[in-house]
Structures are given as structure tokens and as C-alpha cells.
Coordinates of C-alpha atoms in Angstrom, one line a residue:
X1 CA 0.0 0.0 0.0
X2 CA 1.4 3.4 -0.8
X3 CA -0.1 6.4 1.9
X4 CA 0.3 9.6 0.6
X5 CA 4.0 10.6 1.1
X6 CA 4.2 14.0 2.7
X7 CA 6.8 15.9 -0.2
X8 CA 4.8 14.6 -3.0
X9 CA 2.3 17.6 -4.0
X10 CA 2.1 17.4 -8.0
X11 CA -1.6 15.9 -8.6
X12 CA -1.3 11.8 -9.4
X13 CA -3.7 12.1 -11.8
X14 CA -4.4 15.1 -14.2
X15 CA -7.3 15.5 -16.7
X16 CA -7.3 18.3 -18.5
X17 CA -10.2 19.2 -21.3
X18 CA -11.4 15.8 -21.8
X19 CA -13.7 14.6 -23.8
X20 CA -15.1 11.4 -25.2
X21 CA -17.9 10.7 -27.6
X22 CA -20.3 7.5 -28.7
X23 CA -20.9 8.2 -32.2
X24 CA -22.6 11.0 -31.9
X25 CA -23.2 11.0 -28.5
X26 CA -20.8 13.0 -26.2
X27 CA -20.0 10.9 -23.1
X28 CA -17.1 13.6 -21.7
X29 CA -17.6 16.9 -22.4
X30 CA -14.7 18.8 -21.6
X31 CA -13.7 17.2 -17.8
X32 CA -11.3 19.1 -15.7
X33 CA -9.8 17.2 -12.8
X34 CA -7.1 16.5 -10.6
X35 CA -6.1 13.8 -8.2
X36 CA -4.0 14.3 -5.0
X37 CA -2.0 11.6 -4.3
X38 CA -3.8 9.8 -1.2
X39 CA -7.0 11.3 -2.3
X40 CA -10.3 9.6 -1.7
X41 CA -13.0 10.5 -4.2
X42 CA -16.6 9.2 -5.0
X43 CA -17.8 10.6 -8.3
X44 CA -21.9 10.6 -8.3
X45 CA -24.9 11.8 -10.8
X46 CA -27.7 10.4 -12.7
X47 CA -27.6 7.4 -15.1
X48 CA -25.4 8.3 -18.3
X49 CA -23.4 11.5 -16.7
X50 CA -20.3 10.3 -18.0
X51 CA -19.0 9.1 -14.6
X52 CA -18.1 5.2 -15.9
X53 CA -16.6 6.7 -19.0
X54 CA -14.3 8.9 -16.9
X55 CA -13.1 6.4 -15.2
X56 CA -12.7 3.8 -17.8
X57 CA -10.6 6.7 -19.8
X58 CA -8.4 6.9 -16.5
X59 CA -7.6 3.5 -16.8
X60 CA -7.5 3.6 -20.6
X61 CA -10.6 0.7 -21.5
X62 CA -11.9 3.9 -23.2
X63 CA -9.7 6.5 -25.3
X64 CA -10.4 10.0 -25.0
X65 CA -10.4 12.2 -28.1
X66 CA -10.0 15.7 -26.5
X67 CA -7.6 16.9 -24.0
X68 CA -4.9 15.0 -21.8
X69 CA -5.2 12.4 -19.3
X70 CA -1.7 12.7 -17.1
X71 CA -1.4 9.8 -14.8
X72 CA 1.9 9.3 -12.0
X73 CA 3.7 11.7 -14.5
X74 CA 3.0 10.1 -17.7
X75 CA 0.2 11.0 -20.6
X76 CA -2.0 8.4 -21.7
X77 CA -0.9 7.6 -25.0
X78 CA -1.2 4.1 -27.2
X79 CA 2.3 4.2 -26.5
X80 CA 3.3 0.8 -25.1
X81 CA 5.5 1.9 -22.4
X82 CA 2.8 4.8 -21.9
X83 CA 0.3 1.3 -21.6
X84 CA 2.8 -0.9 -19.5
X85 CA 3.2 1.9 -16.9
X86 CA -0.4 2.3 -16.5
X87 CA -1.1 -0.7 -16.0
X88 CA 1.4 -1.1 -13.5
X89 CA -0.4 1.6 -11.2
X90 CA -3.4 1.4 -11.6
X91 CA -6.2 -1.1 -10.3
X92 CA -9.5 -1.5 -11.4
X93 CA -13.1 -3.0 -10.2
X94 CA -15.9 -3.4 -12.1
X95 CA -19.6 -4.4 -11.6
X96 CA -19.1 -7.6 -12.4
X97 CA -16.6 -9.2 -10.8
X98 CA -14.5 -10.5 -13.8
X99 CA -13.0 -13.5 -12.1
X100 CA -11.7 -16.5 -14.0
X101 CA -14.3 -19.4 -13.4
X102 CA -12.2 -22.3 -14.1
X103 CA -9.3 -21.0 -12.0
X104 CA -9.4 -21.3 -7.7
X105 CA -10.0 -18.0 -6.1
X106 CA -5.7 -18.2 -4.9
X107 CA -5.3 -19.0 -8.9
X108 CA -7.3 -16.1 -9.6
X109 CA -4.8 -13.4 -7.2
X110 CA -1.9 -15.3 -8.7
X111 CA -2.1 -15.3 -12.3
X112 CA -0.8 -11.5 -12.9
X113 CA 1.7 -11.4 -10.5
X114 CA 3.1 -14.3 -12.4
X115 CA 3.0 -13.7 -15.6
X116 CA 3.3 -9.8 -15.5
X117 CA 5.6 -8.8 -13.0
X118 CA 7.4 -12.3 -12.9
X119 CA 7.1 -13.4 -9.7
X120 CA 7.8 -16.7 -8.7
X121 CA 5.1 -19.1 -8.1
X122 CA 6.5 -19.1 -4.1
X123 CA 6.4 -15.5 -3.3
X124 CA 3.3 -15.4 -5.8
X125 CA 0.8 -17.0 -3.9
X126 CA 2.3 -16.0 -0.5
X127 CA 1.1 -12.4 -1.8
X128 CA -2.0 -13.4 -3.3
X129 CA -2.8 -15.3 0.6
X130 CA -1.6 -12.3 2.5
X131 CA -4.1 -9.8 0.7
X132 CA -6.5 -12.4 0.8
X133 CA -6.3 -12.3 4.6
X134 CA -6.4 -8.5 4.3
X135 CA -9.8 -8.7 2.7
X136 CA -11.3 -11.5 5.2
X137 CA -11.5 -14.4 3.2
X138 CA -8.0 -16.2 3.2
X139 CA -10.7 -19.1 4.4
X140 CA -11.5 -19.6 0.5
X141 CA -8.8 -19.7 -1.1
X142 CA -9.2 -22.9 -2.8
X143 CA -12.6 -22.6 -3.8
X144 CA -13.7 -21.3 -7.0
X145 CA -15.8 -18.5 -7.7
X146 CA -19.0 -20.2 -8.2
X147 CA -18.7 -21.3 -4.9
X148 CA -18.7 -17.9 -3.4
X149 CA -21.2 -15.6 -2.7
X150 CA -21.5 -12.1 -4.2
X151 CA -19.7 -10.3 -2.2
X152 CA -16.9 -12.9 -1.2
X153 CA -16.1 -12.5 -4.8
X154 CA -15.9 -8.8 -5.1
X155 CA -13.7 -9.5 -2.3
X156 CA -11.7 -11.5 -4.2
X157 CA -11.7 -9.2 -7.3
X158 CA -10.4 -6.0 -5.1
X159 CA -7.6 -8.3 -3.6
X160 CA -6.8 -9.1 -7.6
X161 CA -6.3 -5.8 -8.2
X162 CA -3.8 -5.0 -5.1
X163 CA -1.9 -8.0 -5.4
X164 CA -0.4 -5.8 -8.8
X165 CA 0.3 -3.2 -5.9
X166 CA -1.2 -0.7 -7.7
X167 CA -0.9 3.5 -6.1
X168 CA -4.2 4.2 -7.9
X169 CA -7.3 2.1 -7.5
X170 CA -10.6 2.7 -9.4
X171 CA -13.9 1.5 -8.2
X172 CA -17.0 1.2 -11.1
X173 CA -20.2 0.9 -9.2
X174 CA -18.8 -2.0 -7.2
X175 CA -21.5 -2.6 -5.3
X176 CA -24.6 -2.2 -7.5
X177 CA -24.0 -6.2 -8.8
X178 CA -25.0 -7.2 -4.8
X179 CA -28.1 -7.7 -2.8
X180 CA -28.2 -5.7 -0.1
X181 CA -27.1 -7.5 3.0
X182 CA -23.4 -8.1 0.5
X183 CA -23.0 -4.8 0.0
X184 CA -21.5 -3.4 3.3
X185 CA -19.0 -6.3 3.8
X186 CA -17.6 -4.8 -0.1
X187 CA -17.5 -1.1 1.6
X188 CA -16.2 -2.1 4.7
X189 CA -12.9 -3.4 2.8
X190 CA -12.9 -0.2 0.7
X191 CA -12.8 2.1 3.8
X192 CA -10.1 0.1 4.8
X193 CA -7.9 1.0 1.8
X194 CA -9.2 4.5 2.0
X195 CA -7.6 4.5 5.7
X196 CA -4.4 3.0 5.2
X197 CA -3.3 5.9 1.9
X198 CA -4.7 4.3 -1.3
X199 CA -5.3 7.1 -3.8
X200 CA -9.2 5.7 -4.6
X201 CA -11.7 6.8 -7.7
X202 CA -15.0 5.3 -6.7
X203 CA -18.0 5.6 -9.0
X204 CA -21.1 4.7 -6.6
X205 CA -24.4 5.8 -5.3
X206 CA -23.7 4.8 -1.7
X207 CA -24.1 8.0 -0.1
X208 CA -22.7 6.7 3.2
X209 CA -19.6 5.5 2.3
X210 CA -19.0 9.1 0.6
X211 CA -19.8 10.7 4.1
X212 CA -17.1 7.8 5.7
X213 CA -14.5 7.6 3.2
X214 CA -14.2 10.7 0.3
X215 CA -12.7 13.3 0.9
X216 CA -14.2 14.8 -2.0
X217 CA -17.4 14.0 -3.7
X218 CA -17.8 15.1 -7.3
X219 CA -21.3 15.5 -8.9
X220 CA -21.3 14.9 -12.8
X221 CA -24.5 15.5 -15.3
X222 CA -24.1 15.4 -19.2
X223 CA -20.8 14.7 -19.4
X224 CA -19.5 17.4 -17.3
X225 CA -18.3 18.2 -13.6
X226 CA -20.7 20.6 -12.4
X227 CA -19.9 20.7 -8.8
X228 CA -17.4 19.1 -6.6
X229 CA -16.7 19.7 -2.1
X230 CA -15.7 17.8 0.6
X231 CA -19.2 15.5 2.0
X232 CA -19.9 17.9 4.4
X233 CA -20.6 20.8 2.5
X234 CA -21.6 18.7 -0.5
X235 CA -24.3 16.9 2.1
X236 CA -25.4 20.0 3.6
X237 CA -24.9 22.8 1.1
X238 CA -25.2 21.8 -2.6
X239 CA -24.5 24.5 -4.7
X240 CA -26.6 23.7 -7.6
X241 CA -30.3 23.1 -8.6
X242 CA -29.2 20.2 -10.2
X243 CA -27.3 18.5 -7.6
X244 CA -30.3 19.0 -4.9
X245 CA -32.5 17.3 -7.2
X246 CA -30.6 14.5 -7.4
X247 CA -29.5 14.1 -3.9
X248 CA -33.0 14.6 -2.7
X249 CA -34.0 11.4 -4.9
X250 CA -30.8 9.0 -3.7
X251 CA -31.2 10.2 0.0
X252 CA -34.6 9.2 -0.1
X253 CA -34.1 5.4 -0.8

């Protein structure tokens, strides 16, 4: 895990003017943001606002066509080192949970280490057990996926991600994919990270882990960023009609 060290002030992640389109319909439109490193932020807003798109452009699933994406230092390019080093930073979870089905859950944590940073198969799976113990379910290690419940596999799926020991990780919805009584053992884990430094990008409509963990929530409709604040005064004081609408329909559930 990598806290936020105290003499690093340049942003870890830079977006400057971006914007991405679907055919003709503009996803992005003209996003502005930076990322402190250590930074906790949950990025909220209606259905197609653009906040999956910004995240998957972070993390380069999606290319943007306008602007520039800086991440650790280095622009998003299809340069392959620009690719490799990316990749090497950054984490990603997803909806779904993305796990290999015909591989054991330690299998699963092991594979990348392996074959992309070259670990030996020894010091491979003793990672892949440690952050398994760090996400509560070292217990399953040998079972596979389809043996797990919901949340034990998003479990599994965040402990994929830091066995790469990435500095940045990004969080798509990562909770919507689970009924209800799964969902706080997947947040509980992510406040955890938030504590201990991680630099964290979470897309989500859980408007209690933003009041726990951000420590900024950013509010996006039609592709843009049209107001951001630390939870408090995002809670209590939104600045725009826009942004009380929509909070006064979430908050209500």
C-alpha cells in the first residue's frame, strides 16, 4: 500500500479538457480534474453522466479524443510503455466481478503477479494469501468463484487488483451487482484502503460510504463536472439546482 507521502504535492492524476464521444453521443464533455495523491473520491450523478466513462478513460478501457489524461507523471498515449506503466499503477473493479471461473480463487490473485511482473510461483501466492487475509476471506482460497457468494467474490476481485500493488485504484459501481445484506462487507474493505493511503476513484451511489471515506465527492450530469466539495458541504450545502434534485431522490431510498 502506498499512503500519501508527505513531499509529493504534483496531482497523481491530471485530466485536463477531456472529452469522449459515442458516435454522436458526447460521453465527456470537456472534464477538468485532478487527483491528489492519497486522495479519496466518490464521483456521483444520474444514469449516463459520464462518470463510468471517466473512469474507464483513467484507466484507458476507453480513449479519450480531447484533451490530456496525465497519470503518475505520464500521458495516456497508445504508446506501449505509456500502456505498460499504466497498467502497472493502476487497479481497477468493475460491476461484475471479472473473475476466472475455471481457476481457484488463490489461482485467480496469482495469475498477474506471475505472468506480468514475474514473480515466482513461491512469493506469488504468499502475496495473493496475504491480501486475501487482508480482505477477510483467506478461508476460500481454494474454492472457485462459483462457490462464493456475491460479495466474497468482489472480495476477491479488489484483492486481484492490489496483489499488482497498484498507487491508484478505481472503483465502477462496485456494489450495485449485490443484494443488499453483501454490500456493506464490499465497503467495509474499501474504507479500509481508504484509511491505510490508497489514492481511490470510486463511481457509486452509496451515499454513506461518501460521508465515511471521500474526501471529495464530485457530482457529474451530461458529461461534465458541475460541482465538486468535501461531503460535508456537498451533504449540507449543494450548490446547484441540479445536484439538490438528485441528492433529494438518492437520499430518499
Amino acid at each position: 500500500m502506498n499512503p500519501n507521502p508527505a513531499h509529493e504535492t504534483s496531482p497523481i492524476i491530471r485530466m485536463e479538457g477531456v472529452s469522449k464521444w459515442f458516435g454522436s453521443f458526447q460521453a465527456l464533455d470537456g472534464v477538468d480534474l485532478e487527483v491528489a495523491p492519497g486522495e479519496k473520491i466518490v464521483i456521483c450523478g444520474p444514469s449516463g453522466s459520464g462518470k463510468s466513462t471517466l473512469i474507464r478513460c483513467i484507466s484507458r478501457l476507453e480513449r479519450h479524443e480531447k484533451g490530456r489524461i496525465v497519470v503518475d507523471g505520464t500521458e495516456l498515449t497508445d504508446h506501449r510503455a505509456s500502456l505498460a506503466h499504466l497498467h502497472s499503477e493502476v487497479g481497477m473493479v468493475f460491476q461484475q466481478f471479472n473473475l476466472f471461473p475455471h481457476l481457484s480463487v488463490l489461482d485467480n490473485l496469482m495469475l498477474a503477479p506471475m505472468r506480468v511482473r514475474g514473480l515466482p510461483r513461491d512469493e506469488a501466492r504468499a502475496l495473493a494469501m496475504d491480501y486475501l487475509a487482508r480482505v477477510q476471506i483467506a478461508e476460500q482460497a481454494q474454492k472457485f468463484p462459483s462457490q462464493l457468494s456475491g460479495g466474497q467474490q468482489q472480495r476477491v476481485a479488489i484483492a486481484r487488483s492490489l496483489c499488482m500493488k497498484p498507487r491508484i485504484m478505481l472503483f465502477d459501481e462496485p456494489t450495485s451487482a449485490l443484494d443488499p445484506e453483501m454490500i456493506m462487507e464490499v465497503l467495509q474493505v474499501m474504507e479500509g484502503l481508504a484509511r491505510e493511503g490508497m489514492t481511490m476513484l470510486c463511481v457509486t451511489h452509496e451515499m454513506g460510504f461518501a460521508r465515511r471515506a471521500a474526501d471529495r465527492v464530485v457530482f457529474m450530469d451530461r458529461g461534465r463536472i458541475v460541482e465538486q466539495a468535501a461531503p460535508e458541504a456537498f451533504f449540507a450545502a449543494p450548490q446547484t439546482e441540479r445536484c439538490r434534485d438528485f441528492l433529494g431522490r438518492i437520499l430518499q431510498h
